[in-house]
Short mmCIF file of C-alpha atoms in Angstrom, two decimals:
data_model
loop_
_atom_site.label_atom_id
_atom_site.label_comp_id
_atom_site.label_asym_id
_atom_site.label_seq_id
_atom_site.Cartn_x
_atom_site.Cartn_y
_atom_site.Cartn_z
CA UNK A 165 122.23 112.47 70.12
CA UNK A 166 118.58 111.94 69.46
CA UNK A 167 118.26 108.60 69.89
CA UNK A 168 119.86 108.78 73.50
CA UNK A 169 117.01 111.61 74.59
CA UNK A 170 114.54 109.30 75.04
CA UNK A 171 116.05 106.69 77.11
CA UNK A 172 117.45 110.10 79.05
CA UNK A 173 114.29 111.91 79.41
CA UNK A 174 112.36 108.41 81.00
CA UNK A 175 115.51 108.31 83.21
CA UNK A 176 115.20 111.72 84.83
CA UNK A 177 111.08 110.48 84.91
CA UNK A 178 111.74 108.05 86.83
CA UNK A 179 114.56 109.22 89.33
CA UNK A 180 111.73 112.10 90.14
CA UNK A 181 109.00 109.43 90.66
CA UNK A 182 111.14 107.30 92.90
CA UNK A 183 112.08 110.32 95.02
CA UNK A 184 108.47 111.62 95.55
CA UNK A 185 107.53 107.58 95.99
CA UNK A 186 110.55 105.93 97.62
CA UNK A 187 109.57 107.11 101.52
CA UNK A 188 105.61 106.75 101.56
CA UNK A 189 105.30 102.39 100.23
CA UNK A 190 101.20 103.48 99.84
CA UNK A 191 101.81 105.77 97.00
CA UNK A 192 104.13 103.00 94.98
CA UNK A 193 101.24 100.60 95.31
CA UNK A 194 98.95 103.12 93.97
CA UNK A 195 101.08 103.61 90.90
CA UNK A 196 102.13 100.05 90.50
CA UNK A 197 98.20 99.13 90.41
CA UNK A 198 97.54 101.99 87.97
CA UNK A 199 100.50 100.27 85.82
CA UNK A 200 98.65 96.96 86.02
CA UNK A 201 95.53 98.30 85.10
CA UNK A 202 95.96 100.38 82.48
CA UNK A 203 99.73 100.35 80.65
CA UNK A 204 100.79 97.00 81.80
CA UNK A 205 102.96 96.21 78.52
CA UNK A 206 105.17 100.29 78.80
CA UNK A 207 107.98 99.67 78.76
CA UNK A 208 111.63 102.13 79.07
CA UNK A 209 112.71 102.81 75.35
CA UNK A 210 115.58 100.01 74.99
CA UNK A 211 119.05 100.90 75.15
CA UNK A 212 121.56 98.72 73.00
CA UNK A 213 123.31 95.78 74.99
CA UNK A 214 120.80 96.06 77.77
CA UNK A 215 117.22 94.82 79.04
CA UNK A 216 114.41 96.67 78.05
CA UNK A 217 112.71 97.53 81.73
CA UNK A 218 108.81 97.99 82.39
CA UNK A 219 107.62 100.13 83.89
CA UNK A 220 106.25 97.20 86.21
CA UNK A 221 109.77 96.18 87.15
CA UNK A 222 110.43 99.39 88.13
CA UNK A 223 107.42 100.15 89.92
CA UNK A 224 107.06 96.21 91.93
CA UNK A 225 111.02 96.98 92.73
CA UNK A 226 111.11 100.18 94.51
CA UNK A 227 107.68 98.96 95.88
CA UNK A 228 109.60 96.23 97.78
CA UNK A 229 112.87 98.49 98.40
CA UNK A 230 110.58 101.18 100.15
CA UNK A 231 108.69 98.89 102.95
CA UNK A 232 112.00 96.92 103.14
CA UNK A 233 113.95 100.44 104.21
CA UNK A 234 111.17 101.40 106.56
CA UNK A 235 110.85 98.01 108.22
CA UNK A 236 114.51 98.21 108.46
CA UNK A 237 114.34 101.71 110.30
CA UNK A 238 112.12 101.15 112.57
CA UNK A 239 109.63 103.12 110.50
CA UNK A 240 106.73 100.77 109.79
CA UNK A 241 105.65 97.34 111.42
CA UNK A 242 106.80 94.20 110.31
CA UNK A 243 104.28 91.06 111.89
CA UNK A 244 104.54 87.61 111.05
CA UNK A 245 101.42 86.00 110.38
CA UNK A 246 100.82 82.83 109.15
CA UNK A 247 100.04 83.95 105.65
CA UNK A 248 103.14 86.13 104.98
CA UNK A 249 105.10 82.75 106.41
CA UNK A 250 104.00 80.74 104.05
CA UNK A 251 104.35 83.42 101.14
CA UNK A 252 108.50 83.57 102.24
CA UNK A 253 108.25 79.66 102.02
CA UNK A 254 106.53 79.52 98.58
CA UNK A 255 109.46 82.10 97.39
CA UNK A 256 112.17 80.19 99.06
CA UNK A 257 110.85 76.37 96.80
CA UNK A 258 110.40 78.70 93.90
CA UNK A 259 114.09 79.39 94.54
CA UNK A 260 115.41 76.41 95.04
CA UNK A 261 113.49 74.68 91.77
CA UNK A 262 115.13 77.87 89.93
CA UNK A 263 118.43 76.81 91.64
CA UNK A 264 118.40 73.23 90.91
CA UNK A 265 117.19 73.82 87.08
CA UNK A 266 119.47 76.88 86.50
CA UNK A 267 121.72 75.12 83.86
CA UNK A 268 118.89 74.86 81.46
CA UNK A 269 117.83 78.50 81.56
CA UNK A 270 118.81 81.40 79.38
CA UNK A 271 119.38 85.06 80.20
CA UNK A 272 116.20 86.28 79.38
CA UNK A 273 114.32 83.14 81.60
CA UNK A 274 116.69 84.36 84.55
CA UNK A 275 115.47 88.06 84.32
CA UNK A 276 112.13 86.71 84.05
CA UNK A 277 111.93 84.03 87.67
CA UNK A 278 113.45 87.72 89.15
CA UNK A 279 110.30 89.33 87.49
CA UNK A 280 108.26 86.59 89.29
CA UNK A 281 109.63 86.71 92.04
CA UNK A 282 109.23 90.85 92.56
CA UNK A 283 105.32 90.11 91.66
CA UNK A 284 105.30 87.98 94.56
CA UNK A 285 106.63 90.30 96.43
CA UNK A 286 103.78 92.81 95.80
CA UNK A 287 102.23 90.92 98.68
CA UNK A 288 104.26 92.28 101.23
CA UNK A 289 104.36 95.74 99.59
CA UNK A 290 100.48 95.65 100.16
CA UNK A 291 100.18 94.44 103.42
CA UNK A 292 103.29 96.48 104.64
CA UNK A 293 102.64 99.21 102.76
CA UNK A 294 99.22 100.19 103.34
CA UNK A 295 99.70 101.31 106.91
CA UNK A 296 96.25 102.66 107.62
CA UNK A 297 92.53 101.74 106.43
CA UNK A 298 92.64 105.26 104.50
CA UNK A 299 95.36 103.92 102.31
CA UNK A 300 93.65 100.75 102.11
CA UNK A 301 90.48 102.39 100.69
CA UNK A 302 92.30 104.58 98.21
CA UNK A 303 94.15 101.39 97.07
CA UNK A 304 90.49 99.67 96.27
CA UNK A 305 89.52 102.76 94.70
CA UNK A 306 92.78 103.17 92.19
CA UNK A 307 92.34 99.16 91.45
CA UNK A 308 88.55 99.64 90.44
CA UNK A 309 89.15 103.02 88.57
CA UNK A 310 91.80 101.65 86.78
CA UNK A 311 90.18 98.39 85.96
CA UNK A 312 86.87 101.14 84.81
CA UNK A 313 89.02 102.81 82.59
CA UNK A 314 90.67 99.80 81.45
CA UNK A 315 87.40 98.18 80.57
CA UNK A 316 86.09 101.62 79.05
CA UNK A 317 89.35 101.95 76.33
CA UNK A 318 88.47 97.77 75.80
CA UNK A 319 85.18 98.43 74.66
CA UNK A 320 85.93 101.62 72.65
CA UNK A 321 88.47 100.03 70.89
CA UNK A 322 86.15 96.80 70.71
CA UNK A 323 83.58 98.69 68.86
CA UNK A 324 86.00 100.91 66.42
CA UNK A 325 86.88 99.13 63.07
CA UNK A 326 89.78 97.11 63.26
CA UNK A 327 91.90 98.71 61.31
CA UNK A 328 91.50 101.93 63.75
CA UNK A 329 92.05 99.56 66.62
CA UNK A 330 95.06 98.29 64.71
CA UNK A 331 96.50 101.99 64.38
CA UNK A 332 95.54 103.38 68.49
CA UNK A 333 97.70 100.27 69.58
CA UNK A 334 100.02 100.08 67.20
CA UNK A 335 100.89 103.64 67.87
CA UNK A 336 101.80 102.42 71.59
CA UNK A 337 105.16 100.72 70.02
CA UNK A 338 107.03 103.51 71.22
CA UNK A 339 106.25 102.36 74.85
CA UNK A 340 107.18 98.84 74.17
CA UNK A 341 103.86 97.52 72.68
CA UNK A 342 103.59 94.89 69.84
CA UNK A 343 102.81 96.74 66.56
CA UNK A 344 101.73 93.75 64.47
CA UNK A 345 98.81 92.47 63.43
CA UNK A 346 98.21 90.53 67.14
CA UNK A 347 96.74 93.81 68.42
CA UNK A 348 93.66 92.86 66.87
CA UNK A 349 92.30 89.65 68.50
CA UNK A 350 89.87 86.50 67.50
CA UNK A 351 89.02 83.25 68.63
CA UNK A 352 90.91 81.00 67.24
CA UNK A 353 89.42 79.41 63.94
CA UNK A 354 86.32 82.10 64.24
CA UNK A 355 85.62 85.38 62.88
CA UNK A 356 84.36 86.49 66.79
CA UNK A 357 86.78 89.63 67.80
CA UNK A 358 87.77 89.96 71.12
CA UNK A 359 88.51 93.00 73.92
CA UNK A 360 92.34 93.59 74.50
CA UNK A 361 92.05 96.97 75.56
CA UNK A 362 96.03 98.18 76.67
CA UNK A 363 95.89 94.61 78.31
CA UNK A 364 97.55 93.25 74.50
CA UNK A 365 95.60 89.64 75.60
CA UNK A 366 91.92 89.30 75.95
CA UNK A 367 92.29 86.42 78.79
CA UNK A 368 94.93 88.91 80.97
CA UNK A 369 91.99 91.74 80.27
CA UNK A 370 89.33 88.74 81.25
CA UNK A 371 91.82 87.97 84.51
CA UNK A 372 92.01 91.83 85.29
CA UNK A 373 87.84 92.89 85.33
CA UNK A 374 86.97 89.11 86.65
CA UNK A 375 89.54 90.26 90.15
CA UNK A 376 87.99 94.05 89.63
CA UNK A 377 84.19 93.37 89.52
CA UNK A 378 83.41 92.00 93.27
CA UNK A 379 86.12 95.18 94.48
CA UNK A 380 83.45 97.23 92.87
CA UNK A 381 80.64 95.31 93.84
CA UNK A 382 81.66 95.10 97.41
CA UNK A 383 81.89 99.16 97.73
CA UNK A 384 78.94 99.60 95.96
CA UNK A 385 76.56 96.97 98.10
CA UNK A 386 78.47 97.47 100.82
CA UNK A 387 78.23 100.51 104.05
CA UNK A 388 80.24 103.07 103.96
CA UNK A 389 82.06 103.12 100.72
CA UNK A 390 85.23 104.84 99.96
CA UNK A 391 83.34 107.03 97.40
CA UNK A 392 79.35 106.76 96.47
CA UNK A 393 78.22 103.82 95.27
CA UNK A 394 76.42 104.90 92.37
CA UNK A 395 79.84 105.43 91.11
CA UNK A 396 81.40 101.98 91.96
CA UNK A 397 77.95 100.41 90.53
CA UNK A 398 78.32 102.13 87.01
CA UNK A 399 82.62 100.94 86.96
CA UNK A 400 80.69 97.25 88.06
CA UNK A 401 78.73 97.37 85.18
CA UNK A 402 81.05 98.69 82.36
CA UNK A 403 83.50 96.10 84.08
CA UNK A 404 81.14 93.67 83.24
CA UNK A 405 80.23 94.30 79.50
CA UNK A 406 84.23 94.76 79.01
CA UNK A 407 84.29 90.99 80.35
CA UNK A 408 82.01 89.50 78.60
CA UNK A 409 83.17 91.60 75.20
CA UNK A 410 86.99 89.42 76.35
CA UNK A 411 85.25 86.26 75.25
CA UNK A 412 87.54 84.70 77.98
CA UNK A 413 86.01 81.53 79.66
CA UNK A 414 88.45 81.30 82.34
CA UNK A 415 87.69 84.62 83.29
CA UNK A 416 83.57 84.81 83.06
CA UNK A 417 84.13 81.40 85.54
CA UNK A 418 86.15 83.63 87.65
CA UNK A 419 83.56 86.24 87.98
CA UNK A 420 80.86 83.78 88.48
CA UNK A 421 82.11 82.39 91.07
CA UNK A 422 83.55 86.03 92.81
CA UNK A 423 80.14 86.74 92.89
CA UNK A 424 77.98 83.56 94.35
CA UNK A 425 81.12 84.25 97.22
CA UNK A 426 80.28 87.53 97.43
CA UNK A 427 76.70 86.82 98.07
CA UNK A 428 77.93 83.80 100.66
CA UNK A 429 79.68 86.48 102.78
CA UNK A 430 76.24 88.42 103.08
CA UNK A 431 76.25 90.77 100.20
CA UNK A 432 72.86 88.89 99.02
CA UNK A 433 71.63 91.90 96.78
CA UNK A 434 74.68 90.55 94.99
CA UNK A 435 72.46 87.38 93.66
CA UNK A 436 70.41 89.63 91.51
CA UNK A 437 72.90 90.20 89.32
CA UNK A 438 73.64 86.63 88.01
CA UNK A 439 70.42 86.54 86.26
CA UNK A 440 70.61 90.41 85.20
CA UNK A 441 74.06 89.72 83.36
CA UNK A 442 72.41 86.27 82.37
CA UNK A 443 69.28 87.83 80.16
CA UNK A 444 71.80 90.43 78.77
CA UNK A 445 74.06 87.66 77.51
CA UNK A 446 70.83 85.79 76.01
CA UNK A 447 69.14 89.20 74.73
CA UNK A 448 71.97 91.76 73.59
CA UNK A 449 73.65 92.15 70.90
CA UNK A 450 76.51 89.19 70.97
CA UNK A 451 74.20 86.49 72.17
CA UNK A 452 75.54 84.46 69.25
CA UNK A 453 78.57 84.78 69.58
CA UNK A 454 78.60 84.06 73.46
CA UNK A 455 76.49 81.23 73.32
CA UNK A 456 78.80 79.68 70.27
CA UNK A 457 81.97 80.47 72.35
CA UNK A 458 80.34 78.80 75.27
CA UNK A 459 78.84 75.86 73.98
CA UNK A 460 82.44 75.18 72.31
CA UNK A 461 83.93 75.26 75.64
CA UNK A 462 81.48 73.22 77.40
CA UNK A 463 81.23 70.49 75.28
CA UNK A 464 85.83 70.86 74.52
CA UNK A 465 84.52 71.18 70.83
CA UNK A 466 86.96 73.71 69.94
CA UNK A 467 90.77 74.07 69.36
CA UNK A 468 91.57 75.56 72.17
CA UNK A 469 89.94 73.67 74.70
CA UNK A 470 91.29 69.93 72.72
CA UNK A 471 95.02 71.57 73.55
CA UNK A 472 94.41 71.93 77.02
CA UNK A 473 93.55 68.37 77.30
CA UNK A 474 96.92 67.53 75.20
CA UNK A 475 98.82 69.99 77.10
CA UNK A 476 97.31 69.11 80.96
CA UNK A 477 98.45 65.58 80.24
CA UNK A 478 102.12 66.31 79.04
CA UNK A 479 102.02 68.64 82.11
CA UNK A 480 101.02 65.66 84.44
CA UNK A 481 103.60 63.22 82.65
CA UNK A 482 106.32 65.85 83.76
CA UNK A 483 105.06 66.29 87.22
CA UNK A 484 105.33 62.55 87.65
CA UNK A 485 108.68 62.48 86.30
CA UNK A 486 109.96 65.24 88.70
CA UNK A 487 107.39 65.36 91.44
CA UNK A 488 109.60 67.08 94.51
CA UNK A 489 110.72 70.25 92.42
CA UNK A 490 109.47 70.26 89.29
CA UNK A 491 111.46 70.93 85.97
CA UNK A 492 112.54 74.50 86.81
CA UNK A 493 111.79 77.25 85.48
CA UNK A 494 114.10 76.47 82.25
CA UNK A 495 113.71 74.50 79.07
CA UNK A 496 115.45 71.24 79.49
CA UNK A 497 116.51 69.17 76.48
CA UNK A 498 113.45 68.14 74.34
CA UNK A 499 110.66 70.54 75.83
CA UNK A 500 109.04 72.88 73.74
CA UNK A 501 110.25 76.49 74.85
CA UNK A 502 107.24 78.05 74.01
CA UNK A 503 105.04 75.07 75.79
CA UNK A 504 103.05 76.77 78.78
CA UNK A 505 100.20 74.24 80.23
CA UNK A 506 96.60 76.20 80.22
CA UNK A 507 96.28 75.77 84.21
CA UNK A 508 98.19 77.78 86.77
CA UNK A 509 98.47 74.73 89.28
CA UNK A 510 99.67 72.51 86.89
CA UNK A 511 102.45 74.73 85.96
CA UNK A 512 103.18 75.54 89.35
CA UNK A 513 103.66 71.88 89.84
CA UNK A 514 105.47 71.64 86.54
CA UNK A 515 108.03 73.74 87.11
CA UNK A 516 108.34 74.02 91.01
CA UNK A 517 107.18 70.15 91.75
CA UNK A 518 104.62 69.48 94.33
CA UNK A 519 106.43 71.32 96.98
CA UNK A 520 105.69 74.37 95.11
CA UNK A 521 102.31 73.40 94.14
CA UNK A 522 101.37 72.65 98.35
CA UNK A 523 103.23 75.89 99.21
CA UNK A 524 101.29 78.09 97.18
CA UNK A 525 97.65 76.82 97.45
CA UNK A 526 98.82 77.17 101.59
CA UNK A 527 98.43 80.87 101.41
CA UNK A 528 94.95 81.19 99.92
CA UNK A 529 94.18 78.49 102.18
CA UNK A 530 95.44 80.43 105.28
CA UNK A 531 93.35 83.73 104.09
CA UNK A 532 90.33 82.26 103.76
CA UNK A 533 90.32 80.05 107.07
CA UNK A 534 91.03 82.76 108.90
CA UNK A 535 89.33 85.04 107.21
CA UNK A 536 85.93 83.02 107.80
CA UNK A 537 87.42 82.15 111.29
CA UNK A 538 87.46 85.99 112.25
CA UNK A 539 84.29 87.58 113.05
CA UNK A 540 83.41 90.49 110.46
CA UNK A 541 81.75 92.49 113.17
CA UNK A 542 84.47 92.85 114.56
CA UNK A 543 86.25 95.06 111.50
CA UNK A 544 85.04 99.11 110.96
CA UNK A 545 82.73 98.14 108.43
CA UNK A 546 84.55 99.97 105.63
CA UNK A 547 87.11 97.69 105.94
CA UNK A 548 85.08 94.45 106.46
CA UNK A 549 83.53 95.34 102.89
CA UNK A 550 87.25 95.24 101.57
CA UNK A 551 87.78 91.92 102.99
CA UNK A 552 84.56 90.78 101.25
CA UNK A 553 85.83 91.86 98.27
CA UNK A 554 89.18 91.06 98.22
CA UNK A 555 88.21 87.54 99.61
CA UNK A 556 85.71 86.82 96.80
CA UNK A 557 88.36 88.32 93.92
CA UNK A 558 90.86 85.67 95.61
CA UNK A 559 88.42 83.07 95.22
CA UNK A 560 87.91 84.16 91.40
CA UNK A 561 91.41 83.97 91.30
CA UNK A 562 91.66 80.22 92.05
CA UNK A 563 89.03 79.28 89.98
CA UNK A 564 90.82 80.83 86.61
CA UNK A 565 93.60 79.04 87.76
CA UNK A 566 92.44 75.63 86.81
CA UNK A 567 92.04 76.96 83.26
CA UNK A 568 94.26 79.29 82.58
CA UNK A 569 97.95 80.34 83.58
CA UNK A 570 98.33 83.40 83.84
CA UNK A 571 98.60 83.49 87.57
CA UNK A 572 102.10 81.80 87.87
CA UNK A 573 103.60 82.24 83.61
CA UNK A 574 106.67 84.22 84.34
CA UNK A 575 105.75 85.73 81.16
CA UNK A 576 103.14 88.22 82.33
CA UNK A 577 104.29 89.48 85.80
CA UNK A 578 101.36 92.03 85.87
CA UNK A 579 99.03 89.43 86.34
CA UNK A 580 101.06 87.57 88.64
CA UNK A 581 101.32 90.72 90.93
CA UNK A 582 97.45 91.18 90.30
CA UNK A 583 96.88 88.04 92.08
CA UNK A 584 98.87 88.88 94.87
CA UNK A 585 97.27 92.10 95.58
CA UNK A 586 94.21 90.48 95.37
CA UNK A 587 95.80 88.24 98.54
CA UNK A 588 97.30 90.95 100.11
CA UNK A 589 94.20 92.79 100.34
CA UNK A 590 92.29 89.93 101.63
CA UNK A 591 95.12 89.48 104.68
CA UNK A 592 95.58 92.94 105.70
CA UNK A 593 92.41 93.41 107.83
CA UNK A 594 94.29 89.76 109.32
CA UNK A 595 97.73 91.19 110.15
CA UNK A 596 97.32 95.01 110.95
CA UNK A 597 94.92 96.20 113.50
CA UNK A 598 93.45 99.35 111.47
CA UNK A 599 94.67 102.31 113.61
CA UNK A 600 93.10 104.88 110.83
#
């Protein structure tokens, strides 16, 4: 009987969640960002002959079922902008390359597209499930405490011995967590550690604080903040240190360029902080070892960046071999299973073709023209400083995107999702005139 009480007990969990979140969508995209910030790897304890559910899946799936009922009632409002459009059209190519490649897939790469496709998803669940610019702020506030406390266990565990590291994390296998030694990461070929935090990779950590730090930045520059600044300034910095502790160069791009956006869209106080974080880097502590990993990567010296240049031109080959749809999402005959190119566009166009590839960048495209079309005066300025954020995070977004993959890789849905509630909370000042 015992080994059935734990699978039990998370059952009865969940049903009770679900029925205190199922009828208000706001307070499942307040748990499913928590999830994404700080146990984005739990998982359900297994159950023999079945899939192991996280608690992501079940968190992005009764996120959708709940706006999805109310729209259906009556019960909340249901607009079609431009943006959500082209979302439903990225889904339905994504679909049909799934479709088309389907014979080449295996069970576990078929539970995985439906894992993709729920991240999507998380779009609508923000913009239709955030009904008033009260729930708006207290999902900005959840997605920068999280990513605070997320950064704050990265740089505990950064600074503890390894082998204490090794034992916190490796005492999360009960919730689905690796337990070897990958818990404890390095640069590849170098003796320079990295943060993982709960995030189990230091580049989906890096992804995580890069989208988190102008959110922060934004409430705490910005008038009337959901709660006072000094406390969004102090996550903004610990966010920051967490970052650069990742050794992620996708992600520190990311940031960079969240910020200079930031300080486009009138948030100029924002500029001081470039060289701030830029003396720190030169003066503190892991100067070294940031210059060395930064140097490498300018100059491709190292490993990793020589495979990206392999992989980005097997990635291309395929994309010119199958340019309308891709390759699927499977692994046909003589591809490496494991083979994932370092560059979310590229592996949108690998696997969905360049109809996926055009679909997708369509949507960020659509949020920021209108989005710089609109006039900001025009939004209560609480939620214009949401926008600013959310706008600049999206534009961090795309940036790690051409050198990195975790956007789109079906393989880590909770940074999928993170990108689209980065989108969704740039369009919903765009689609819902703020009534609260």
């Amino acid at each position: 009987m015992i080994p059935w009480l734990a699978p039990l007990a998370g059952a009865v969990a969940t049903l009770v969640w679900v029925r205190w979140a199922f009828h208000a969508p706001h307070r499942v995209v307040m748990s499913v960002i928590g999830v994404i910030c700080v146990l984005p790897a739990a998982a359900f304890p297994s159950m023999k002959g079945l899939p192991q559910p996280t608690l992501l899946d079940v968190g992005l799936a009764v996120a959708t079922a709940s706006w999805v009922w109310k729209a259906l009632r009556g019960r909340a409002r249901w607009n079609q902008n431009p943006e959500g459009v082209a979302v439903l059209v990225f889904l339905g190519v994504l679909l049909v390359a799934f479709v088309q490649g389907i014979g080449a897939t295996v069970p576990e790469q078929r539970l995985a597209f439906c894992r993709l496709v729920l991240s999507v998803l998380f779009f609508f669940s923000v913009t239709h499930g955030l009904q008033t610019r009260r729930q708006l702020q207290e999902a900005v506030v959840m997605a920068v405490a999280g990513s605070w406390l997320a950064a704050c266990i990265a740089i505990v565990f950064y600074l503890l011995p390894p082998e204490a590291t090794h034992g916190f994390l490796g005492g999360l296998g009960w919730a689905g967590y690796p337990v070897g030694d990958s818990v404890v990461r390095f640069v590849a070929g170098t003796d320079i550690r990295r943060a993982t935090g709960t995030a189990v990779d230091p580049n989906l950590l890096g992804g995580l604080l890069a989208l988190s730090l102008p959110l922060a930045l934004s409430q705490g520059l910005g008038v009337r903040p959901a709660l006072p600044r000094t406390l969004f300034l102090i996550s903004a910095g610990t966010i920051a240190i967490a970052l650069m502790l990742t050794f992620s160069r996708a992600a520190w791009i990311g940031a960079l360029v969240a910020t200079i956006v930031l300080g486009l869209v009138g948030y100029r106080r924002v500029w001081w902080g470039i060289p701030v974080a830029a003396a720190a880097a030169v003066i503190g502590p892991w100067r070294e070892k940031l210059w060395q990993r930064l140097q490498s990567g300018v100059l491709w010296s190292d490993r990793s960046s020589l495979m990206r240049l392999d992989e980005y031109r097997d990635a291309i080959t395929r994309v010119a071999q199958n340019p309308a749809l891709g390759i699927g999402f499977g692994t046909p005959p003589g591809l490496d299973p494991v083979l994932r190119v370092s560059s979310t566009y590229l592996l949108i166009a690998e696997q969905s073709g360049l109809l996926g590839l055009l679909t997708f960048l369509a949507v960020p495209a659509l949020i920021l023209r209108r989005s710089a079309q609109g006039s900001r005066s025009g939004l209560p300025k609480d939620t214009a400083a949401i926008q600013a954020g959310a706008v600049a995070a999206l534009c961090g977004a795309l940036a790690i995107g051409l050198f990195d993959h975790y956007f789109f890789n079906y393989g880590f849905p909770q940074t999928i999702a993170l990108f689209w509630l980065a989108a969704g909370l740039a369009a919903w000042p765009l689609r819902i005139r703020p009534d609260g």
